[in-house]
Tab-separated table of C-alpha atoms in Angstrom:
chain	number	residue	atom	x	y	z
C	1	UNK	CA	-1.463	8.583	-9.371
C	2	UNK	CA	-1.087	10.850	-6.038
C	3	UNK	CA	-2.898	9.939	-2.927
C	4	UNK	CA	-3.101	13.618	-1.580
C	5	UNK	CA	-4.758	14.968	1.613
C	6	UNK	CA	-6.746	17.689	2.833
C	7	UNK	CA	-6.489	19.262	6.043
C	8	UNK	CA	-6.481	16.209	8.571
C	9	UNK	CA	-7.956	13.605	6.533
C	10	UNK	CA	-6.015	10.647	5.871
C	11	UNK	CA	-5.928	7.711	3.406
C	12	UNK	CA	-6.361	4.358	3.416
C	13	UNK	CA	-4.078	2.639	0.970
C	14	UNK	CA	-4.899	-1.419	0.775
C	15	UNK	CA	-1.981	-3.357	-0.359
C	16	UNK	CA	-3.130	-6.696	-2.493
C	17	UNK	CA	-2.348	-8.094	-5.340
C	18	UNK	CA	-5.453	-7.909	-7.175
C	19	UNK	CA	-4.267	-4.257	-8.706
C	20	UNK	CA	-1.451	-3.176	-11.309
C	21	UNK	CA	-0.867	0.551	-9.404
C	22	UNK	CA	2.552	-0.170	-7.910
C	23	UNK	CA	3.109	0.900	-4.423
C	24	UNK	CA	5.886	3.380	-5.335
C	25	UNK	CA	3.344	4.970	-7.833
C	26	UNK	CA	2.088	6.725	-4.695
C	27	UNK	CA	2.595	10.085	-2.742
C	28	UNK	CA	2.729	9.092	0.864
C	29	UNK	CA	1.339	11.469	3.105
C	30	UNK	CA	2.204	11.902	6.918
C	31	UNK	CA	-1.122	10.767	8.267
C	32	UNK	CA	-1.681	7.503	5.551
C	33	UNK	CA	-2.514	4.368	6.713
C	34	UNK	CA	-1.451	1.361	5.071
C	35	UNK	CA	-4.085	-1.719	5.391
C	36	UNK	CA	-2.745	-5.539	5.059
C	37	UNK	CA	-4.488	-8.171	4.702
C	38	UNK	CA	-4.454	-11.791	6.411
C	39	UNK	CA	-1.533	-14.086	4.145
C	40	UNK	CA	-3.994	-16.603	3.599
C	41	UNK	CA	-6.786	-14.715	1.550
C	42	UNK	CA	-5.302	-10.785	1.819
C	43	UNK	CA	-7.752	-8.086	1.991
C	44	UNK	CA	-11.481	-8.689	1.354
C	45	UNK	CA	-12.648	-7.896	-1.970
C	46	UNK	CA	-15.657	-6.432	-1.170
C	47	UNK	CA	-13.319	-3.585	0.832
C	48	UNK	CA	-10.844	-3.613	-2.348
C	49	UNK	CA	-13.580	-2.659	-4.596
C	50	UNK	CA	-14.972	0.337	-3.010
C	51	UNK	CA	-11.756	2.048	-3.727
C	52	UNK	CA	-9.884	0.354	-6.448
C	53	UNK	CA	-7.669	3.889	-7.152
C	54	UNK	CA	-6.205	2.835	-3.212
C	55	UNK	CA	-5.137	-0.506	-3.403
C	56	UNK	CA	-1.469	-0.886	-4.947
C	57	UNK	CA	0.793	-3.831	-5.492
C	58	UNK	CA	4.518	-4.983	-5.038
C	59	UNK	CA	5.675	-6.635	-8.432
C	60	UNK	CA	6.508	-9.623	-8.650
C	61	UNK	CA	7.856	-11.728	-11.703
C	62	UNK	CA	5.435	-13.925	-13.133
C	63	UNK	CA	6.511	-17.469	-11.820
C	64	UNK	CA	7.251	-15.984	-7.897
C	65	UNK	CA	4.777	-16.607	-5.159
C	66	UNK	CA	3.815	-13.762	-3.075
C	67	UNK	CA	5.901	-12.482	-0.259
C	68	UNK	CA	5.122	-13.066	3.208
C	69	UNK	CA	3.402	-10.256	5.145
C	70	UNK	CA	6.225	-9.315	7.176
C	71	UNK	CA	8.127	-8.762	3.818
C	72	UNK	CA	5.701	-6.947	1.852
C	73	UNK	CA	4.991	-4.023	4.804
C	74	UNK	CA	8.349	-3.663	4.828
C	75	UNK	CA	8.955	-2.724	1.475
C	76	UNK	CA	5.876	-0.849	1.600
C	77	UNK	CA	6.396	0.786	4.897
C	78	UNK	CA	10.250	1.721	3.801
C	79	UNK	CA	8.778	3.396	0.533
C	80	UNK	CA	6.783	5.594	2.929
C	81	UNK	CA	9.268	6.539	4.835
C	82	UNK	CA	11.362	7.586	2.485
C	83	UNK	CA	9.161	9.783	0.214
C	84	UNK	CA	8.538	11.593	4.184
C	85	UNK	CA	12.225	12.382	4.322
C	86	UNK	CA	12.750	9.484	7.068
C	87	UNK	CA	11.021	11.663	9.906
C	88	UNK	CA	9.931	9.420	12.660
């Protein structure tokens, strides 16, 4: 799936792990905004569900706890980057 914009809009993508949509499944777009939630309970659910085709996922393997915050924008943030050709 591509998260595309139009004109100046931007997206919200919600990073959890409540979703299968991989976060390198996803165009990033210059004016995207990635949302993290809290380590001890992540994003609400209540904000996850209202756009379920946002929210994507770093996998893990099935017996490895979840990465701290700090790690997980990281990876996140790097994929970003580098589908925008690392322009800062």
């Amino acid at each position: 799936m591509t998260l595309a914009l139009v004109g100046c809009q931007s997206w919200e993508v919600q990073a959890t792990t409540k979703t299968k949509q991989k976060y390198s499944d996803v165009k990033y777009e210059e004016n995207d905004f990635i949302m993290f939630g809290p380590e001890s309970r992540g994003i609400p659910e209540e904000i996850l569900n209202k756009n379920p085709e946002r929210c994507i996922t770093i996998p893990m393997i099935p017996m490895g706890r979840s990465l701290n915050l700090s790690n997980s924008a990281v990876i996140i943030l790097y994929e970003a980057y580098r589908q925008l050709g690392f322009n800062f």
